[in-house]
């Protein structure tokens, strides 16, 4: 009888330990579930706040025209590389290319040239020679009359107007060593300096940039959204609830 009583006592002792462990594990699970729910609620609240702050707000005509009317807005060439921590890599030239001179062109023994997006300036010695390779020169001689020279009095200039005003030249003539146009440092310019087509494109880029900073879609994205809404309205029989849109 004593042995049976001892067995029951041991059983009850183990039962109490097991019950305590079960209760402890249940409380741990409940605590983990509570934390998980709190985390989900916090993330949901954060998303709602972000959506609230990023509501689509259309620019008024006055705000849009303000961008184009402000001729004092500084434009910088998109070809100029942005600064990064690794300055050594930025300073590397493309293979076989020269570093542009201070005028975004190149210097050679007999002449040098500089450029803007619109124009090219060639500076050469006062002895002028013009011709086609392999053929007798069309012009070859000293200038007969005085022209306006550079400060040293020995160099004349040829002014060329570009047809393509959107790109930088990498060389003046095909036999020149090219410059690395990624190293070009364009001067500041104004919207009024640009031709009509380029100015319209730059104004659109500026509007899109401002909209991005405000958390709004670009004009192109807005057009796509409008087209999508019209398509969905025109096809009510189609179910778009599971469709994924980028």
PDB file of C-alpha atoms in Angstrom:
ATOM      1  CA  UNK A   1       0.000   0.000   0.000  1.00  0.00           C
ATOM      2  CA  UNK A   2       2.847   2.326   0.813  1.00  0.00           C
ATOM      3  CA  UNK A   3       4.508   1.726  -2.504  1.00  0.00           C
ATOM      4  CA  UNK A   4       1.250   2.479  -4.338  1.00  0.00           C
ATOM      5  CA  UNK A   5       0.856   5.726  -2.387  1.00  0.00           C
ATOM      6  CA  UNK A   6       4.410   6.742  -3.235  1.00  0.00           C
ATOM      7  CA  UNK A   7       3.749   6.061  -6.896  1.00  0.00           C
ATOM      8  CA  UNK A   8       0.655   8.263  -6.861  1.00  0.00           C
ATOM      9  CA  UNK A   9       2.587  11.082  -5.175  1.00  0.00           C
ATOM     10  CA  UNK A  10       5.338  10.919  -7.785  1.00  0.00           C
ATOM     11  CA  UNK A  11       2.735  10.919 -10.537  1.00  0.00           C
ATOM     12  CA  UNK A  12       1.042  13.979  -9.077  1.00  0.00           C
ATOM     13  CA  UNK A  13       4.411  15.726  -8.756  1.00  0.00           C
ATOM     14  CA  UNK A  14       5.277  15.103 -12.399  1.00  0.00           C
ATOM     15  CA  UNK A  15       1.750  16.108 -13.394  1.00  0.00           C
ATOM     16  CA  UNK A  16       2.138  19.464 -11.625  1.00  0.00           C
ATOM     17  CA  UNK A  17       5.484  20.087 -13.343  1.00  0.00           C
ATOM     18  CA  UNK A  18       4.022  19.213 -16.743  1.00  0.00           C
ATOM     19  CA  UNK A  19       1.025  21.451 -16.129  1.00  0.00           C
ATOM     20  CA  UNK A  20       3.256  24.351 -15.140  1.00  0.00           C
ATOM     21  CA  UNK A  21       5.364  23.869 -18.276  1.00  0.00           C
ATOM     22  CA  UNK A  22       2.266  23.754 -20.444  1.00  0.00           C
ATOM     23  CA  UNK A  23       0.910  26.931 -18.853  1.00  0.00           C
ATOM     24  CA  UNK A  24       4.296  28.642 -19.289  1.00  0.00           C
ATOM     25  CA  UNK A  25       4.502  27.681 -22.964  1.00  0.00           C
ATOM     26  CA  UNK A  26       0.921  28.829 -23.525  1.00  0.00           C
ATOM     27  CA  UNK A  27       1.743  32.220 -22.005  1.00  0.00           C
ATOM     28  CA  UNK A  28       4.851  32.494 -24.204  1.00  0.00           C
ATOM     29  CA  UNK A  29       2.782  31.765 -27.306  1.00  0.00           C
ATOM     30  CA  UNK A  30       0.190  34.338 -26.247  1.00  0.00           C
ATOM     31  CA  UNK A  31       2.929  36.921 -25.672  1.00  0.00           C
ATOM     32  CA  UNK A  32       4.487  36.207 -29.077  1.00  0.00           C
ATOM     33  CA  UNK A  33       1.071  36.473 -30.721  1.00  0.00           C
ATOM     34  CA  UNK A  34       0.433  39.789 -28.963  1.00  0.00           C
ATOM     35  CA  UNK A  35       3.774  41.201 -30.160  1.00  0.00           C
ATOM     36  CA  UNK A  36       3.101  39.953 -33.694  1.00  0.00           C
ATOM     37  CA  UNK A  37      -0.294  41.676 -33.755  1.00  0.00           C
ATOM     38  CA  UNK A  38       1.205  44.894 -32.403  1.00  0.00           C
ATOM     39  CA  UNK A  39       3.893  44.809 -35.104  1.00  0.00           C
ATOM     40  CA  UNK A  40       1.316  44.246 -37.854  1.00  0.00           C
ATOM     41  CA  UNK A  41      -0.834  47.088 -36.503  1.00  0.00           C
ATOM     42  CA  UNK A  42       2.178  49.436 -36.363  1.00  0.00           C
ATOM     43  CA  UNK A  43       3.202  48.590 -39.936  1.00  0.00           C
ATOM     44  CA  UNK A  44      -0.365  49.099 -41.138  1.00  0.00           C
ATOM     45  CA  UNK A  45      -0.535  52.483 -39.427  1.00  0.00           C
ATOM     46  CA  UNK A  46       2.805  53.473 -40.968  1.00  0.00           C
ATOM     47  CA  UNK A  47       1.619  52.514 -44.472  1.00  0.00           C
ATOM     48  CA  UNK A  48      -1.598  54.481 -43.994  1.00  0.00           C
ATOM     49  CA  UNK A  49       0.386  57.540 -42.917  1.00  0.00           C
ATOM     50  CA  UNK A  50       2.658  57.223 -45.965  1.00  0.00           C
ATOM     51  CA  UNK A  51      -0.334  56.888 -48.285  1.00  0.00           C
ATOM     52  CA  UNK A  52      -1.941  59.904 -46.647  1.00  0.00           C
ATOM     53  CA  UNK A  53       1.180  62.020 -47.140  1.00  0.00           C
ATOM     54  CA  UNK A  54       1.620  60.837 -50.754  1.00  0.00           C
ATOM     55  CA  UNK A  55      -1.869  61.599 -52.007  1.00  0.00           C
ATOM     56  CA  UNK A  56      -1.927  62.699 -55.644  1.00  0.00           C
ATOM     57  CA  UNK A  57      -2.059  66.479 -55.890  1.00  0.00           C
ATOM     58  CA  UNK A  58      -2.183  68.018 -59.339  1.00  0.00           C
ATOM     59  CA  UNK A  59       0.029  70.987 -60.094  1.00  0.00           C
ATOM     60  CA  UNK A  60      -1.871  74.096 -61.067  1.00  0.00           C
ATOM     61  CA  UNK A  61      -1.164  75.874 -64.346  1.00  0.00           C
ATOM     62  CA  UNK A  62       0.505  78.648 -62.352  1.00  0.00           C
ATOM     63  CA  UNK A  63       2.881  76.190 -60.669  1.00  0.00           C
ATOM     64  CA  UNK A  64       3.755  74.572 -63.985  1.00  0.00           C
ATOM     65  CA  UNK A  65       4.293  77.895 -65.752  1.00  0.00           C
ATOM     66  CA  UNK A  66       6.425  79.099 -62.854  1.00  0.00           C
ATOM     67  CA  UNK A  67       9.043  76.525 -63.783  1.00  0.00           C
ATOM     68  CA  UNK A  68       9.256  77.593 -67.405  1.00  0.00           C
ATOM     69  CA  UNK A  69       9.076  81.324 -66.640  1.00  0.00           C
ATOM     70  CA  UNK A  70      11.952  81.227 -64.199  1.00  0.00           C
ATOM     71  CA  UNK A  71      14.924  81.813 -66.506  1.00  0.00           C
ATOM     72  CA  UNK A  72      17.246  82.021 -63.541  1.00  0.00           C
ATOM     73  CA  UNK A  73      16.936  78.291 -62.865  1.00  0.00           C
ATOM     74  CA  UNK A  74      20.352  76.740 -63.269  1.00  0.00           C
ATOM     75  CA  UNK A  75      20.666  73.787 -65.590  1.00  0.00           C
ATOM     76  CA  UNK A  76      23.568  71.391 -65.442  1.00  0.00           C
ATOM     77  CA  UNK A  77      24.610  68.887 -68.103  1.00  0.00           C
ATOM     78  CA  UNK A  78      23.344  65.350 -67.519  1.00  0.00           C
ATOM     79  CA  UNK A  79      26.584  63.880 -68.884  1.00  0.00           C
ATOM     80  CA  UNK A  80      28.519  65.172 -65.861  1.00  0.00           C
ATOM     81  CA  UNK A  81      29.046  62.253 -63.435  1.00  0.00           C
ATOM     82  CA  UNK A  82      27.686  62.597 -59.897  1.00  0.00           C
ATOM     83  CA  UNK A  83      30.171  62.671 -57.047  1.00  0.00           C
ATOM     84  CA  UNK A  84      30.704  59.543 -54.990  1.00  0.00           C
ATOM     85  CA  UNK A  85      32.983  58.409 -52.209  1.00  0.00           C
ATOM     86  CA  UNK A  86      35.255  56.633 -54.661  1.00  0.00           C
ATOM     87  CA  UNK A  87      36.863  59.692 -56.320  1.00  0.00           C
ATOM     88  CA  UNK A  88      39.651  57.631 -57.875  1.00  0.00           C
ATOM     89  CA  UNK A  89      37.228  55.649 -60.031  1.00  0.00           C
ATOM     90  CA  UNK A  90      35.450  58.844 -61.064  1.00  0.00           C
ATOM     91  CA  UNK A  91      38.740  60.337 -62.161  1.00  0.00           C
ATOM     92  CA  UNK A  92      39.550  57.456 -64.509  1.00  0.00           C
ATOM     93  CA  UNK A  93      39.357  58.262 -68.225  1.00  0.00           C
ATOM     94  CA  UNK A  94      37.766  56.049 -70.828  1.00  0.00           C
ATOM     95  CA  UNK A  95      40.416  54.013 -72.714  1.00  0.00           C
ATOM     96  CA  UNK A  96      42.110  55.953 -75.525  1.00  0.00           C
ATOM     97  CA  UNK A  97      40.506  59.272 -74.551  1.00  0.00           C
ATOM     98  CA  UNK A  98      41.932  62.637 -73.513  1.00  0.00           C
ATOM     99  CA  UNK A  99      40.771  64.695 -70.567  1.00  0.00           C
ATOM    100  CA  UNK A 100      38.807  67.715 -71.837  1.00  0.00           C
ATOM    101  CA  UNK A 101      40.499  71.103 -71.532  1.00  0.00           C
ATOM    102  CA  UNK A 102      38.938  73.924 -69.538  1.00  0.00           C
ATOM    103  CA  UNK A 103      36.640  74.681 -72.478  1.00  0.00           C
ATOM    104  CA  UNK A 104      35.379  71.080 -72.795  1.00  0.00           C
ATOM    105  CA  UNK A 105      37.456  70.520 -75.926  1.00  0.00           C
ATOM    106  CA  UNK A 106      41.061  69.511 -76.570  1.00  0.00           C
ATOM    107  CA  UNK A 107      44.500  71.090 -77.037  1.00  0.00           C
ATOM    108  CA  UNK A 108      46.861  70.044 -79.844  1.00  0.00           C
ATOM    109  CA  UNK A 109      50.219  71.435 -81.031  1.00  0.00           C
ATOM    110  CA  UNK A 110      48.768  73.418 -83.955  1.00  0.00           C
ATOM    111  CA  UNK A 111      45.300  74.252 -82.683  1.00  0.00           C
ATOM    112  CA  UNK A 112      42.828  73.845 -79.851  1.00  0.00           C
ATOM    113  CA  UNK A 113      39.066  73.787 -79.686  1.00  0.00           C
ATOM    114  CA  UNK A 114      36.354  74.410 -77.122  1.00  0.00           C
ATOM    115  CA  UNK A 115      32.620  73.834 -77.136  1.00  0.00           C
ATOM    116  CA  UNK A 116      29.220  74.456 -75.622  1.00  0.00           C
ATOM    117  CA  UNK A 117      26.137  72.428 -76.455  1.00  0.00           C
ATOM    118  CA  UNK A 118      25.366  74.942 -79.217  1.00  0.00           C
ATOM    119  CA  UNK A 119      28.728  75.976 -80.643  1.00  0.00           C
ATOM    120  CA  UNK A 120      32.347  75.021 -81.281  1.00  0.00           C
ATOM    121  CA  UNK A 121      35.282  77.438 -81.241  1.00  0.00           C
ATOM    122  CA  UNK A 122      38.543  76.510 -83.017  1.00  0.00           C
ATOM    123  CA  UNK A 123      41.712  78.451 -82.173  1.00  0.00           C
ATOM    124  CA  UNK A 124      44.589  78.103 -84.651  1.00  0.00           C
ATOM    125  CA  UNK A 125      47.827  79.827 -85.615  1.00  0.00           C
ATOM    126  CA  UNK A 126      47.557  82.697 -88.073  1.00  0.00           C
ATOM    127  CA  UNK A 127      48.806  80.492 -90.877  1.00  0.00           C
ATOM    128  CA  UNK A 128      45.579  79.068 -92.343  1.00  0.00           C
ATOM    129  CA  UNK A 129      45.525  75.794 -94.257  1.00  0.00           C
ATOM    130  CA  UNK A 130      42.262  74.251 -95.444  1.00  0.00           C
ATOM    131  CA  UNK A 131      41.922  71.240 -97.703  1.00  0.00           C
ATOM    132  CA  UNK A 132      40.932  67.618 -98.191  1.00  0.00           C
ATOM    133  CA  UNK A 133      43.309  64.838 -97.193  1.00  0.00           C
ATOM    134  CA  UNK A 134      45.207  63.531-100.229  1.00  0.00           C
ATOM    135  CA  UNK A 135      44.284  66.591-102.311  1.00  0.00           C
ATOM    136  CA  UNK A 136      46.042  69.937-102.795  1.00  0.00           C
ATOM    137  CA  UNK A 137      45.064  72.460-100.085  1.00  0.00           C
ATOM    138  CA  UNK A 138      42.147  74.742-100.904  1.00  0.00           C
ATOM    139  CA  UNK A 139      43.684  77.475 -98.758  1.00  0.00           C
ATOM    140  CA  UNK A 140      47.303  77.523 -97.596  1.00  0.00           C
ATOM    141  CA  UNK A 141      48.934  80.789 -96.580  1.00  0.00           C
ATOM    142  CA  UNK A 142      49.328  83.651 -94.154  1.00  0.00           C
ATOM    143  CA  UNK A 143      46.301  85.882 -93.621  1.00  0.00           C
ATOM    144  CA  UNK A 144      46.540  89.060 -95.695  1.00  0.00           C
ATOM    145  CA  UNK A 145      44.531  91.333 -93.421  1.00  0.00           C
ATOM    146  CA  UNK A 146      44.339  91.793 -89.723  1.00  0.00           C
ATOM    147  CA  UNK A 147      41.748  89.865 -87.746  1.00  0.00           C
ATOM    148  CA  UNK A 148      40.829  89.845 -84.086  1.00  0.00           C
ATOM    149  CA  UNK A 149      43.249  87.475 -82.371  1.00  0.00           C
ATOM    150  CA  UNK A 150      43.520  85.999 -78.933  1.00  0.00           C
ATOM    151  CA  UNK A 151      45.525  87.818 -76.267  1.00  0.00           C
ATOM    152  CA  UNK A 152      48.849  86.402 -77.441  1.00  0.00           C
ATOM    153  CA  UNK A 153      48.321  87.940 -80.896  1.00  0.00           C
ATOM    154  CA  UNK A 154      49.179  84.720 -82.739  1.00  0.00           C
ATOM    155  CA  UNK A 155      45.946  82.745 -82.731  1.00  0.00           C
ATOM    156  CA  UNK A 156      42.791  83.224 -84.793  1.00  0.00           C
ATOM    157  CA  UNK A 157      39.427  81.601 -84.172  1.00  0.00           C
ATOM    158  CA  UNK A 158      36.835  79.771 -86.270  1.00  0.00           C
ATOM    159  CA  UNK A 159      33.281  79.785 -84.994  1.00  0.00           C
ATOM    160  CA  UNK A 160      31.081  76.753 -85.807  1.00  0.00           C
ATOM    161  CA  UNK A 161      27.414  76.253 -84.990  1.00  0.00           C
ATOM    162  CA  UNK A 162      26.306  72.719 -84.185  1.00  0.00           C
ATOM    163  CA  UNK A 163      23.358  71.057 -85.894  1.00  0.00           C
ATOM    164  CA  UNK A 164      22.815  68.643 -83.007  1.00  0.00           C
ATOM    165  CA  UNK A 165      22.654  70.834 -79.912  1.00  0.00           C
ATOM    166  CA  UNK A 166      21.942  67.955 -77.541  1.00  0.00           C
ATOM    167  CA  UNK A 167      25.324  66.200 -77.532  1.00  0.00           C
ATOM    168  CA  UNK A 168      28.951  66.984 -76.789  1.00  0.00           C
ATOM    169  CA  UNK A 169      31.532  66.459 -79.515  1.00  0.00           C
ATOM    170  CA  UNK A 170      34.251  63.989 -78.627  1.00  0.00           C
ATOM    171  CA  UNK A 171      36.584  65.285 -81.356  1.00  0.00           C
ATOM    172  CA  UNK A 172      36.810  68.161 -83.841  1.00  0.00           C
ATOM    173  CA  UNK A 173      37.955  66.109 -86.840  1.00  0.00           C
ATOM    174  CA  UNK A 174      37.890  62.349 -87.299  1.00  0.00           C
ATOM    175  CA  UNK A 175      41.692  62.064 -87.017  1.00  0.00           C
ATOM    176  CA  UNK A 176      41.807  63.688 -83.561  1.00  0.00           C
ATOM    177  CA  UNK A 177      42.201  61.693 -80.381  1.00  0.00           C
ATOM    178  CA  UNK A 178      38.744  61.776 -78.754  1.00  0.00           C
ATOM    179  CA  UNK A 179      38.064  63.391 -75.416  1.00  0.00           C
ATOM    180  CA  UNK A 180      36.149  61.634 -72.642  1.00  0.00           C
ATOM    181  CA  UNK A 181      32.772  63.395 -72.805  1.00  0.00           C
ATOM    182  CA  UNK A 182      31.844  61.976 -69.387  1.00  0.00           C
ATOM    183  CA  UNK A 183      34.415  64.394 -67.955  1.00  0.00           C
ATOM    184  CA  UNK A 184      32.850  67.446 -69.597  1.00  0.00           C
ATOM    185  CA  UNK A 185      31.910  70.161 -67.096  1.00  0.00           C
ATOM    186  CA  UNK A 186      29.242  72.321 -68.756  1.00  0.00           C
ATOM    187  CA  UNK A 187      28.803  75.910 -67.709  1.00  0.00           C
ATOM    188  CA  UNK A 188      25.621  77.011 -65.998  1.00  0.00           C
ATOM    189  CA  UNK A 189      22.951  78.115 -68.440  1.00  0.00           C
ATOM    190  CA  UNK A 190      19.388  79.426 -68.452  1.00  0.00           C
ATOM    191  CA  UNK A 191      16.215  78.036 -69.935  1.00  0.00           C
ATOM    192  CA  UNK A 192      16.123  80.964 -72.348  1.00  0.00           C
ATOM    193  CA  UNK A 193      19.446  79.780 -73.847  1.00  0.00           C
ATOM    194  CA  UNK A 194      17.857  76.561 -75.114  1.00  0.00           C
ATOM    195  CA  UNK A 195      16.014  76.012 -78.377  1.00  0.00           C
ATOM    196  CA  UNK A 196      12.259  75.392 -78.252  1.00  0.00           C
ATOM    197  CA  UNK A 197      12.320  71.601 -78.419  1.00  0.00           C
ATOM    198  CA  UNK A 198      15.139  71.226 -75.886  1.00  0.00           C
ATOM    199  CA  UNK A 199      13.567  73.767 -73.559  1.00  0.00           C
ATOM    200  CA  UNK A 200      10.222  71.927 -73.599  1.00  0.00           C
ATOM    201  CA  UNK A 201      11.962  68.649 -72.796  1.00  0.00           C
ATOM    202  CA  UNK A 202      13.982  70.196 -69.941  1.00  0.00           C
ATOM    203  CA  UNK A 203      10.878  71.870 -68.496  1.00  0.00           C
ATOM    204  CA  UNK A 204       9.089  68.506 -68.491  1.00  0.00           C
ATOM    205  CA  UNK A 205      12.077  66.895 -66.735  1.00  0.00           C
ATOM    206  CA  UNK A 206      12.044  69.675 -64.130  1.00  0.00           C
ATOM    207  CA  UNK A 207       8.311  69.247 -63.509  1.00  0.00           C
ATOM    208  CA  UNK A 208       8.757  65.473 -63.157  1.00  0.00           C
ATOM    209  CA  UNK A 209      11.671  65.972 -60.760  1.00  0.00           C
ATOM    210  CA  UNK A 210       9.622  68.330 -58.597  1.00  0.00           C
ATOM    211  CA  UNK A 211       6.716  65.873 -58.577  1.00  0.00           C
ATOM    212  CA  UNK A 212       9.041  63.048 -57.489  1.00  0.00           C
ATOM    213  CA  UNK A 213      10.313  65.196 -54.625  1.00  0.00           C
ATOM    214  CA  UNK A 214       6.673  65.771 -53.592  1.00  0.00           C
ATOM    215  CA  UNK A 215       5.987  62.026 -53.716  1.00  0.00           C
ATOM    216  CA  UNK A 216       3.765  62.378 -56.788  1.00  0.00           C
ATOM    217  CA  UNK A 217       3.794  60.361 -60.027  1.00  0.00           C
ATOM    218  CA  UNK A 218       5.530  61.832 -63.069  1.00  0.00           C
ATOM    219  CA  UNK A 219       3.447  63.243 -65.910  1.00  0.00           C
ATOM    220  CA  UNK A 220       4.136  60.080 -67.918  1.00  0.00           C
ATOM    221  CA  UNK A 221       3.047  57.830 -65.042  1.00  0.00           C
ATOM    222  CA  UNK A 222      -0.064  59.943 -64.568  1.00  0.00           C
ATOM    223  CA  UNK A 223      -1.024  59.499 -68.225  1.00  0.00           C
ATOM    224  CA  UNK A 224      -0.600  55.732 -67.908  1.00  0.00           C
ATOM    225  CA  UNK A 225      -2.794  55.694 -64.802  1.00  0.00           C
ATOM    226  CA  UNK A 226      -5.506  57.664 -66.608  1.00  0.00           C
ATOM    227  CA  UNK A 227      -5.418  55.271 -69.575  1.00  0.00           C
ATOM    228  CA  UNK A 228      -5.678  52.308 -67.206  1.00  0.00           C
ATOM    229  CA  UNK A 229      -8.663  53.839 -65.404  1.00  0.00           C
ATOM    230  CA  UNK A 230     -10.439  54.483 -68.717  1.00  0.00           C
ATOM    231  CA  UNK A 231      -9.794  50.911 -69.846  1.00  0.00           C
ATOM    232  CA  UNK A 232     -11.129  49.483 -66.583  1.00  0.00           C
ATOM    233  CA  UNK A 233     -14.206  51.713 -66.781  1.00  0.00           C
ATOM    234  CA  UNK A 234     -14.838  50.617 -70.364  1.00  0.00           C
ATOM    235  CA  UNK A 235     -14.700  46.929 -69.376  1.00  0.00           C
ATOM    236  CA  UNK A 236     -16.771  46.472 -66.189  1.00  0.00           C
ATOM    237  CA  UNK A 237     -17.242  42.806 -67.054  1.00  0.00           C
ATOM    238  CA  UNK A 238     -13.549  42.140 -66.412  1.00  0.00           C
ATOM    239  CA  UNK A 239     -12.230  41.358 -62.931  1.00  0.00           C
ATOM    240  CA  UNK A 240      -9.102  43.389 -62.143  1.00  0.00           C
ATOM    241  CA  UNK A 241      -9.029  42.589 -58.413  1.00  0.00           C
ATOM    242  CA  UNK A 242      -6.234  40.034 -58.809  1.00  0.00           C
ATOM    243  CA  UNK A 243      -4.319  41.916 -61.483  1.00  0.00           C
ATOM    244  CA  UNK A 244      -0.851  43.202 -60.621  1.00  0.00           C
ATOM    245  CA  UNK A 245       0.195  46.584 -61.999  1.00  0.00           C
ATOM    246  CA  UNK A 246       3.717  47.974 -61.950  1.00  0.00           C
TER     247      UNK A 246
END
